[in-house]
């Protein structure tokens, strides 16, 4: 089967299309003939080796989510899964391929009306947005800033924050055109990437959901209101400065809260329950998915180049 591996960590050109043996599902697993593969920020972070300690080596098969049809099951898995169209989480590896395996508990049937492309656009990002907002606990009427709103996590966060009754949903993005598209999804104020702009935007925010990280993070911490909550869910711009915590201490009398959010700490049953509800909402048109582009699997490096250039609005999807 065709698959995409990291031949060299770093630039998108380090991705390579290779032929690999078709995997056999192990005990408790299903195998999927992939129809759509999500290209997420975590894939870019892994490819760049931004986060250490994962123990990944050259030759790593990239990708964490795919959708398609189950074509085989492993020992202990009900054979009725065969032939069902599903979304699947494959962990840190395995989705950038014509066939993928996943633990059956990480597989979810697709409802009628939801395409494989929509499933991988929403499957991980929508759940991250949901639990990030749960962590931040925005009360109705409070102001929310979504930093890095043009990616799939940010787009979901904007919609969910608006749906929870936020008094203002501000976004950071790179252009007026993107800002208008974000307003159509529920944003009320559009700021530039540094968090500036928008004469009528709030001076401070009760909640910040940050997908970006990077060197600009301390300046956004300064925008928190008293009792403000900052939740970071990604570092697509790299690690923040090592001393960013001093900004929190400088604001000690504001009683600020800073948290990281990884789905690894959310019980799988809770993730799947939320994901199923979001899939149903999307199938009814109540939660919108935004697809930037659909590319052949062999063009994975092109997809990653677009992510590095910051030109993606929504999610890029690969198809075998």
PDB file of N, CA and C in Angstrom, residues 30 32 66-68 70 81 84-89 102-111 114 119 123 127 268-269 271-280:
ATOM      1  N   UNK A  30      -9.483  -2.916  14.299  1.00  0.00           N
ATOM      2  CA  UNK A  30     -10.106  -3.031  12.985  1.00  0.00           C
ATOM      3  C   UNK A  30      -9.145  -2.450  11.955  1.00  0.00           C
ATOM      4  N   UNK A  32      -9.055  -0.398   8.222  1.00  0.00           N
ATOM      5  CA  UNK A  32      -9.916   0.493   7.447  1.00  0.00           C
ATOM      6  C   UNK A  32      -9.285   0.771   6.098  1.00  0.00           C
ATOM      7  N   UNK A  66      -8.373   9.078  10.371  1.00  0.00           N
ATOM      8  CA  UNK A  66      -8.797   8.717   9.017  1.00  0.00           C
ATOM      9  C   UNK A  66     -10.253   8.288   9.062  1.00  0.00           C
ATOM     10  N   UNK A  67     -10.877   8.315   7.912  1.00  0.00           N
ATOM     11  CA  UNK A  67     -12.240   7.806   7.787  1.00  0.00           C
ATOM     12  C   UNK A  67     -12.310   6.935   6.543  1.00  0.00           C
ATOM     13  N   UNK A  68     -13.149   5.917   6.609  1.00  0.00           N
ATOM     14  CA  UNK A  68     -13.280   4.995   5.488  1.00  0.00           C
ATOM     15  C   UNK A  68     -14.161   3.823   5.867  1.00  0.00           C
ATOM     16  N   UNK A  70     -14.451  -0.217   7.148  1.00  0.00           N
ATOM     17  CA  UNK A  70     -13.781  -1.345   7.805  1.00  0.00           C
ATOM     18  C   UNK A  70     -13.765  -2.529   6.846  1.00  0.00           C
ATOM     19  N   UNK A  81     -18.579  -5.188  12.271  1.00  0.00           N
ATOM     20  CA  UNK A  81     -17.907  -3.942  11.902  1.00  0.00           C
ATOM     21  C   UNK A  81     -17.518  -3.916  10.428  1.00  0.00           C
ATOM     22  N   UNK A  84     -18.722  -1.326   7.546  1.00  0.00           N
ATOM     23  CA  UNK A  84     -19.258  -0.083   8.108  1.00  0.00           C
ATOM     24  C   UNK A  84     -18.313   1.082   7.818  1.00  0.00           C
ATOM     25  N   UNK A  85     -18.893   2.237   7.506  1.00  0.00           N
ATOM     26  CA  UNK A  85     -18.115   3.453   7.301  1.00  0.00           C
ATOM     27  C   UNK A  85     -17.882   4.105   8.653  1.00  0.00           C
ATOM     28  N   UNK A  86     -16.613   4.433   8.928  1.00  0.00           N
ATOM     29  CA  UNK A  86     -16.241   4.872  10.258  1.00  0.00           C
ATOM     30  C   UNK A  86     -15.216   5.991  10.203  1.00  0.00           C
ATOM     31  N   UNK A  87     -15.118   6.702  11.324  1.00  0.00           N
ATOM     32  CA  UNK A  87     -13.977   7.576  11.629  1.00  0.00           C
ATOM     33  C   UNK A  87     -13.104   6.824  12.618  1.00  0.00           C
ATOM     34  N   UNK A  88     -11.776   7.034  12.540  1.00  0.00           N
ATOM     35  CA  UNK A  88     -10.887   6.321  13.446  1.00  0.00           C
ATOM     36  C   UNK A  88      -9.729   7.205  13.883  1.00  0.00           C
ATOM     37  N   UNK A  89      -9.363   7.075  15.151  1.00  0.00           N
ATOM     38  CA  UNK A  89      -8.160   7.694  15.699  1.00  0.00           C
ATOM     39  C   UNK A  89      -7.081   6.627  15.757  1.00  0.00           C
ATOM     40  N   UNK A 102      -6.804   0.589  13.775  1.00  0.00           N
ATOM     41  CA  UNK A 102      -7.116   1.348  14.976  1.00  0.00           C
ATOM     42  C   UNK A 102      -7.792   0.433  15.974  1.00  0.00           C
ATOM     43  N   UNK A 103      -7.637   0.750  17.253  1.00  0.00           N
ATOM     44  CA  UNK A 103      -8.356   0.020  18.292  1.00  0.00           C
ATOM     45  C   UNK A 103      -9.850   0.262  18.127  1.00  0.00           C
ATOM     46  N   UNK A 104     -10.644  -0.762  18.319  1.00  0.00           N
ATOM     47  CA  UNK A 104     -12.076  -0.637  18.065  1.00  0.00           C
ATOM     48  C   UNK A 104     -12.714   0.432  18.955  1.00  0.00           C
ATOM     49  N   UNK A 105     -12.159   0.662  20.146  1.00  0.00           N
ATOM     50  CA  UNK A 105     -12.731   1.702  21.005  1.00  0.00           C
ATOM     51  C   UNK A 105     -12.430   3.109  20.498  1.00  0.00           C
ATOM     52  N   UNK A 106     -11.515   3.217  19.534  1.00  0.00           N
ATOM     53  CA  UNK A 106     -11.181   4.504  18.933  1.00  0.00           C
ATOM     54  C   UNK A 106     -11.844   4.699  17.573  1.00  0.00           C
ATOM     55  N   UNK A 107     -12.855   3.902  17.298  1.00  0.00           N
ATOM     56  CA  UNK A 107     -13.565   3.942  16.024  1.00  0.00           C
ATOM     57  C   UNK A 107     -15.011   4.350  16.285  1.00  0.00           C
ATOM     58  N   UNK A 108     -15.556   5.169  15.386  1.00  0.00           N
ATOM     59  CA  UNK A 108     -16.923   5.649  15.548  1.00  0.00           C
ATOM     60  C   UNK A 108     -17.644   5.571  14.204  1.00  0.00           C
ATOM     61  N   UNK A 109     -18.826   4.954  14.157  1.00  0.00           N
ATOM     62  CA  UNK A 109     -19.569   4.890  12.893  1.00  0.00           C
ATOM     63  C   UNK A 109     -19.962   6.293  12.424  1.00  0.00           C
ATOM     64  N   UNK A 110     -19.982   6.487  11.122  1.00  0.00           N
ATOM     65  CA  UNK A 110     -20.389   7.774  10.561  1.00  0.00           C
ATOM     66  C   UNK A 110     -21.903   7.807  10.393  1.00  0.00           C
ATOM     67  N   UNK A 111     -22.544   8.882  10.831  1.00  0.00           N
ATOM     68  CA  UNK A 111     -23.997   8.986  10.628  1.00  0.00           C
ATOM     69  C   UNK A 111     -24.309   9.281   9.170  1.00  0.00           C
ATOM     70  N   UNK A 114     -22.985  12.466   6.732  1.00  0.00           N
ATOM     71  CA  UNK A 114     -21.659  12.981   7.054  1.00  0.00           C
ATOM     72  C   UNK A 114     -20.633  12.288   6.171  1.00  0.00           C
ATOM     73  N   UNK A 119     -15.825  14.164   8.347  1.00  0.00           N
ATOM     74  CA  UNK A 119     -15.488  13.452   9.584  1.00  0.00           C
ATOM     75  C   UNK A 119     -14.069  13.750  10.029  1.00  0.00           C
ATOM     76  N   UNK A 123     -13.394  15.467  13.422  1.00  0.00           N
ATOM     77  CA  UNK A 123     -13.246  14.384  14.394  1.00  0.00           C
ATOM     78  C   UNK A 123     -12.367  14.688  15.588  1.00  0.00           C
ATOM     79  N   UNK A 127     -13.586  18.032  19.188  1.00  0.00           N
ATOM     80  CA  UNK A 127     -13.507  17.529  20.559  1.00  0.00           C
ATOM     81  C   UNK A 127     -12.502  18.346  21.370  1.00  0.00           C
ATOM     82  N   UNK A 268     -11.625   8.151  27.205  1.00  0.00           N
ATOM     83  CA  UNK A 268     -12.031   7.884  25.831  1.00  0.00           C
ATOM     84  C   UNK A 268     -13.545   7.867  25.668  1.00  0.00           C
ATOM     85  N   UNK A 269     -14.259   7.313  26.642  1.00  0.00           N
ATOM     86  CA  UNK A 269     -15.718   7.258  26.531  1.00  0.00           C
ATOM     87  C   UNK A 269     -16.312   8.660  26.444  1.00  0.00           C
ATOM     88  N   UNK A 271     -14.712  11.365  25.255  1.00  0.00           N
ATOM     89  CA  UNK A 271     -14.356  11.896  23.934  1.00  0.00           C
ATOM     90  C   UNK A 271     -15.307  11.375  22.870  1.00  0.00           C
ATOM     91  N   UNK A 272     -15.570  10.079  22.890  1.00  0.00           N
ATOM     92  CA  UNK A 272     -16.422   9.478  21.873  1.00  0.00           C
ATOM     93  C   UNK A 272     -17.869   9.965  21.979  1.00  0.00           C
ATOM     94  N   UNK A 273     -18.334  10.200  23.198  1.00  0.00           N
ATOM     95  CA  UNK A 273     -19.699  10.708  23.372  1.00  0.00           C
ATOM     96  C   UNK A 273     -19.842  12.095  22.746  1.00  0.00           C
ATOM     97  N   UNK A 274     -18.870  12.966  23.025  1.00  0.00           N
ATOM     98  CA  UNK A 274     -18.905  14.313  22.448  1.00  0.00           C
ATOM     99  C   UNK A 274     -18.747  14.253  20.937  1.00  0.00           C
ATOM    100  N   UNK A 275     -17.828  13.418  20.476  1.00  0.00           N
ATOM    101  CA  UNK A 275     -17.587  13.302  19.028  1.00  0.00           C
ATOM    102  C   UNK A 275     -18.843  12.829  18.299  1.00  0.00           C
ATOM    103  N   UNK A 276     -19.526  11.837  18.850  1.00  0.00           N
ATOM    104  CA  UNK A 276     -20.750  11.335  18.220  1.00  0.00           C
ATOM    105  C   UNK A 276     -21.800  12.436  18.124  1.00  0.00           C
ATOM    106  N   UNK A 277     -21.923  13.231  19.196  1.00  0.00           N
ATOM    107  CA  UNK A 277     -22.896  14.332  19.187  1.00  0.00           C
ATOM    108  C   UNK A 277     -22.519  15.380  18.152  1.00  0.00           C
ATOM    109  N   UNK A 278     -21.226  15.681  18.040  1.00  0.00           N
ATOM    110  CA  UNK A 278     -20.787  16.665  17.052  1.00  0.00           C
ATOM    111  C   UNK A 278     -20.968  16.148  15.627  1.00  0.00           C
ATOM    112  N   UNK A 279     -20.712  14.868  15.407  1.00  0.00           N
ATOM    113  CA  UNK A 279     -20.954  14.298  14.077  1.00  0.00           C
ATOM    114  C   UNK A 279     -22.433  14.436  13.704  1.00  0.00           C
ATOM    115  N   UNK A 280     -23.307  14.162  14.660  1.00  0.00           N
ATOM    116  CA  UNK A 280     -24.746  14.285  14.395  1.00  0.00           C
ATOM    117  C   UNK A 280     -25.112  15.738  14.098  1.00  0.00           C
TER     118      UNK A 280
END
